XYZ file of C-alpha atoms in Angstrom:
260
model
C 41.912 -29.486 -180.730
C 41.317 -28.360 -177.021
C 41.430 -30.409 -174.145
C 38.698 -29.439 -171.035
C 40.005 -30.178 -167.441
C 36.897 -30.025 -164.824
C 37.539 -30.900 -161.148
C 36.103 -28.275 -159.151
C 32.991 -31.115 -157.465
C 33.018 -34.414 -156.759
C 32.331 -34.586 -160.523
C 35.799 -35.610 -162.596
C 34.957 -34.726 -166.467
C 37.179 -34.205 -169.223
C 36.577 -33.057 -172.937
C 38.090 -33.099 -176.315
C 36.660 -30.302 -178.561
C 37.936 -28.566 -181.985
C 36.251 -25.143 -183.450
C 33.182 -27.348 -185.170
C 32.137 -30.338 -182.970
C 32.779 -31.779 -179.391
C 34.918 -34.838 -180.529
C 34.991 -36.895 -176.978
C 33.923 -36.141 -173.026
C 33.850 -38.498 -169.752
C 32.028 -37.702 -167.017
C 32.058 -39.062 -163.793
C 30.970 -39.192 -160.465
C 32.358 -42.654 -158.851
C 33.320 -41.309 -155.669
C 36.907 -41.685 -156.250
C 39.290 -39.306 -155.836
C 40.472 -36.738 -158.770
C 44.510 -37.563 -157.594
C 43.319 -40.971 -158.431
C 41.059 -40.411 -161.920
C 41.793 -37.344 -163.646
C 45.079 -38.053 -165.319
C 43.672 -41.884 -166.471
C 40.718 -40.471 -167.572
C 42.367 -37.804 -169.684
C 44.847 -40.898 -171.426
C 41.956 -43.150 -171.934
C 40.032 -40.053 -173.658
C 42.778 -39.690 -175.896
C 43.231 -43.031 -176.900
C 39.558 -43.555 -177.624
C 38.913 -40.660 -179.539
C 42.286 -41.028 -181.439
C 43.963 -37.875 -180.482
C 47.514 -37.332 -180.341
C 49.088 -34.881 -177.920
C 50.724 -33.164 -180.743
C 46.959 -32.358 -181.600
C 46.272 -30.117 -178.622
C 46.414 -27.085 -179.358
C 45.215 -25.319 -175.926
C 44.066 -26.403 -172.424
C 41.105 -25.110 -170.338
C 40.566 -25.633 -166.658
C 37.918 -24.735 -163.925
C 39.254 -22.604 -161.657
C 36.530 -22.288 -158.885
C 35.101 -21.737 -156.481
C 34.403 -24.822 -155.442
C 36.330 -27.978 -153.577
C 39.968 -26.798 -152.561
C 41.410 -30.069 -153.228
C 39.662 -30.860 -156.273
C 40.422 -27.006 -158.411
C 44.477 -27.835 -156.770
C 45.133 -31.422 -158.742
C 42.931 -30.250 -161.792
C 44.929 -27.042 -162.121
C 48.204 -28.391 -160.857
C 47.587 -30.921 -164.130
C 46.543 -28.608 -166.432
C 49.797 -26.486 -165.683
C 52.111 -29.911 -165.921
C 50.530 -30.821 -169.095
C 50.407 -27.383 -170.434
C 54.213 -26.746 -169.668
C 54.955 -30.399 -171.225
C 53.081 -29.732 -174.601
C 54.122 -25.905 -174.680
C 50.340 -24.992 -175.665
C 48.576 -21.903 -173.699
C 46.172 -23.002 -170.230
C 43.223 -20.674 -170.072
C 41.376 -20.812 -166.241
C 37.346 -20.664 -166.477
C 35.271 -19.766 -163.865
C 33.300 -22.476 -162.562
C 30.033 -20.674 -162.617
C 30.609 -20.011 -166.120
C 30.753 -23.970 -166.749
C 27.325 -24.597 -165.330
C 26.164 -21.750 -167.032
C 26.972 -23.070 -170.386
C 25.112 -26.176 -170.134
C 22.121 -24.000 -170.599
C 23.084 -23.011 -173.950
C 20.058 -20.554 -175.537
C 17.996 -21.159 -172.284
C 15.177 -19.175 -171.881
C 14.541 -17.067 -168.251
C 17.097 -16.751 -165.284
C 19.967 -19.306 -164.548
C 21.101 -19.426 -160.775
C 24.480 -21.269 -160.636
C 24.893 -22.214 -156.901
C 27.859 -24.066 -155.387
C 28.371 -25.749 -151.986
C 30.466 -23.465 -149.500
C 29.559 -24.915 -146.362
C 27.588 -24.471 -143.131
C 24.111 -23.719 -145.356
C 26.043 -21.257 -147.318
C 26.122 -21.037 -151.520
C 28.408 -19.288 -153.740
C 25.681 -17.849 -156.156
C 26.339 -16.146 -159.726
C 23.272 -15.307 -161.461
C 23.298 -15.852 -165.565
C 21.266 -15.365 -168.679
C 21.168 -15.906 -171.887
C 21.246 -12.413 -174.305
C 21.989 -11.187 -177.848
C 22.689 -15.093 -178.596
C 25.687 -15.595 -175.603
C 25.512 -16.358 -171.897
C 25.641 -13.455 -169.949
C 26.979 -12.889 -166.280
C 24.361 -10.919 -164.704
C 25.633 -11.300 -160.992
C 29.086 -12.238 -159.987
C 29.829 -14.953 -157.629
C 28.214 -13.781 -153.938
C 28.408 -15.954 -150.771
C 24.918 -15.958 -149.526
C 22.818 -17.921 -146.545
C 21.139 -21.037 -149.012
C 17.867 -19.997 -148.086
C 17.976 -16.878 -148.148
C 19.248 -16.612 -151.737
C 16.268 -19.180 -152.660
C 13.629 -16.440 -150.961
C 14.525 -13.719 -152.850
C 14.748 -15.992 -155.712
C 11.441 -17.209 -154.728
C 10.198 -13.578 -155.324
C 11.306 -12.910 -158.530
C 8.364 -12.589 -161.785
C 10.137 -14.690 -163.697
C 11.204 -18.632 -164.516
C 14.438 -19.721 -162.668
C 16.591 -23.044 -162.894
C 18.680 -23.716 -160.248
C 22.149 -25.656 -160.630
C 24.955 -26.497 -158.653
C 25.823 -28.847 -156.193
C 24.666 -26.302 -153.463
C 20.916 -27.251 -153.803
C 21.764 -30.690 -153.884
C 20.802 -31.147 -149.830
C 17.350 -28.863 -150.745
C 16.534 -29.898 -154.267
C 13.351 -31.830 -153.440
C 11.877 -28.792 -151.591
C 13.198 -25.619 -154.262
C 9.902 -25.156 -155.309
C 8.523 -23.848 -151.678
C 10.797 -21.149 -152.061
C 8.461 -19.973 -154.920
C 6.755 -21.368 -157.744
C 8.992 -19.965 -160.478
C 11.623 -22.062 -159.191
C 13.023 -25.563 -160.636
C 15.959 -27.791 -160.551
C 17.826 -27.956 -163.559
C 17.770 -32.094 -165.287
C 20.444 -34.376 -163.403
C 22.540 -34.223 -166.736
C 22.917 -30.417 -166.770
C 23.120 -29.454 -163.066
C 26.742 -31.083 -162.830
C 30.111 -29.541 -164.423
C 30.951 -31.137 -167.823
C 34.543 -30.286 -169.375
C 32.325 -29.936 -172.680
C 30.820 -26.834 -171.366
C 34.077 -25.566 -170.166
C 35.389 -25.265 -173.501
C 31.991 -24.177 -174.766
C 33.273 -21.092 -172.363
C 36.754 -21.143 -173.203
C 36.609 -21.480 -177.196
C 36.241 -18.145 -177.758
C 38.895 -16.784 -175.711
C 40.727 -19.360 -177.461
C 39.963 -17.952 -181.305
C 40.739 -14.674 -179.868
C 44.053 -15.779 -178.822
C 44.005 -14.443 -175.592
C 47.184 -14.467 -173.759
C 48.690 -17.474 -171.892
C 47.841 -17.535 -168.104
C 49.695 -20.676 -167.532
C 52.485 -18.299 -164.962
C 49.177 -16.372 -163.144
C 45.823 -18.537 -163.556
C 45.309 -19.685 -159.636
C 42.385 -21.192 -157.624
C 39.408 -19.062 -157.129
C 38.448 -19.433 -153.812
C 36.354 -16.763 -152.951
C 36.833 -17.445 -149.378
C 38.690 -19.176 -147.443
C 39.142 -22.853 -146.182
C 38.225 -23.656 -142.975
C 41.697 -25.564 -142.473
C 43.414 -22.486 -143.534
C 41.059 -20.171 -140.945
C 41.945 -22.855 -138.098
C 45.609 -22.439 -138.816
C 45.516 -18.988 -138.927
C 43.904 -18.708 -135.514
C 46.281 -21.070 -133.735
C 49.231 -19.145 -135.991
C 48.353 -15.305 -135.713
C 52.078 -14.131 -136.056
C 52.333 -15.977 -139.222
C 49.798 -15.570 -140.383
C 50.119 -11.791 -140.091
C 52.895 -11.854 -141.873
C 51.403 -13.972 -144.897
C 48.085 -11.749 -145.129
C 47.764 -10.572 -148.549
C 49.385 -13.594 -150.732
C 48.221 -15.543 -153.501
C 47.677 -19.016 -152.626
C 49.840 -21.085 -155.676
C 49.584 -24.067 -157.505
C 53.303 -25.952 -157.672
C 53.126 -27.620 -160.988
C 55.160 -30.599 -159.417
C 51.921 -31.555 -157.125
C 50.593 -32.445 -160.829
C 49.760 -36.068 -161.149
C 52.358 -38.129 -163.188
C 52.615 -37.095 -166.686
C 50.718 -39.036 -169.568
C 51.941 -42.659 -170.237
C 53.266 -43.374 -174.164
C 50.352 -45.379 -174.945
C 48.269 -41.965 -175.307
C 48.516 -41.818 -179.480
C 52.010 -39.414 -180.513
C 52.180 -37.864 -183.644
């Protein structure tokens, strides 16, 4: 049994999923914070679905890019409850998520995800030789701009992500070949997480619970503000790995989630 940890939107999902079915998932997007939902969500999930934490045998979490708070508490939790249950944490890319809820879709998949000021992180995907297929990694583009040359393109194209959101109604004047992807399927669901991670999982693939960080692709405009009012420090800090401190992690699973 593997549990699915996605907080990389203002979308909170979490999953339950063994090697032949998906056995639970919520999915939600209340407006509430993922500091206040996530680990709830994840004990309430396990009670309902009857699933002990003895049961889980591996953990997979988004790991961007998308909202800097948001990939922090999911990954800080994923670490805590990793650490706690000794089972291996494998990090997916959030791209890779949306992706996946286009399982055996047919023509060109553009994954794009709010980075601010009109921009998208955009990762191009397709489905081939019966898997999803990467077929352009994560770029930071202008929002229209990456919709033109879209646009342009002799071929069908569904557009997901929370970076059309602002723009959905109007995708189609970018070109003709280009929709929105259905409400249910344009979000990040921890089902289609693991539907990434589960094979990475069968081929036992090492442990990243000590390396697995956020990725950010770019920076946050808090940290490019401090920076410019900090230049000696920051100087000094160029080059390191932002971290997750597994003590940030949200309080550790009450007893009333089912023990073996």
């Amino acid at each position: 049994m593997y549990l699915g940890i996605e907080t990389s939107s203002a979308v909170s999902s979490v999953a339950l999923m063994d090697t032949t079915k998906l056995v639970g998932e919520l999915t939600v997007q209340a407006g509430l914070t993922h500091s206040e939902q996530l680990v709830p969500h994840i004990e309430l999930l396990m009670q309902q679905s009857g699933v002990a934490k003895s049961d889980i045998e591996g953990i997979a979490v988004s790991i961007g890019p998308g909202s800097f708070t948001g990939l922090r508490i999911g990954l800080g939790t994923a670490k805590a409850l990793a650490y706690a249950w000794q089972v291996p944490l494998l990090g997916v890319m959030t791209m890779d998520v949306l992706a996946h809820n286009f399982w055996q879709w047919e023509g060109l998949i553009a994954v794009m995800i709010d980075a601010q000021k009109k921009n998208v992180y955009e990762g191009l995907y397709r489905w081939e030789d019966n898997q999803m297929r990467c077929v352009q990694e994560p770029t930071v583009k202008v929002r229209t701009d990456a919709l033109t040359t879209l646009g342009e393109l002799k071929e069908p194209v569904t557009v997901v992500g929370d970076g059309i959101i602002k723009v959905a109604v109007t995708v189609s004047d970018f070109g003709t070949n280009l929709t929105v992807g259905p409400n249910t399927m344009r979000i990040p669901r921890a089902s289609s997480l693991l539907l990434a991670a589960l094979p990475r999982f069968l081929r036992q693939e090492p442990d990243e619970a000590l390396t697995v960080a956020p990725y950010y692709i770019r920076r946050s405009e808090a940290e490019v503000v401090w920076d410019a009012k900090h230049p000696e420090l920051a100087a000094q800090m160029k080059g390191q790995e932002p971290t997750v401190v597994v003590t940030e992690a949200a309080p550790a699973l009450s007893d009333e989630v089912p023990h073996a």
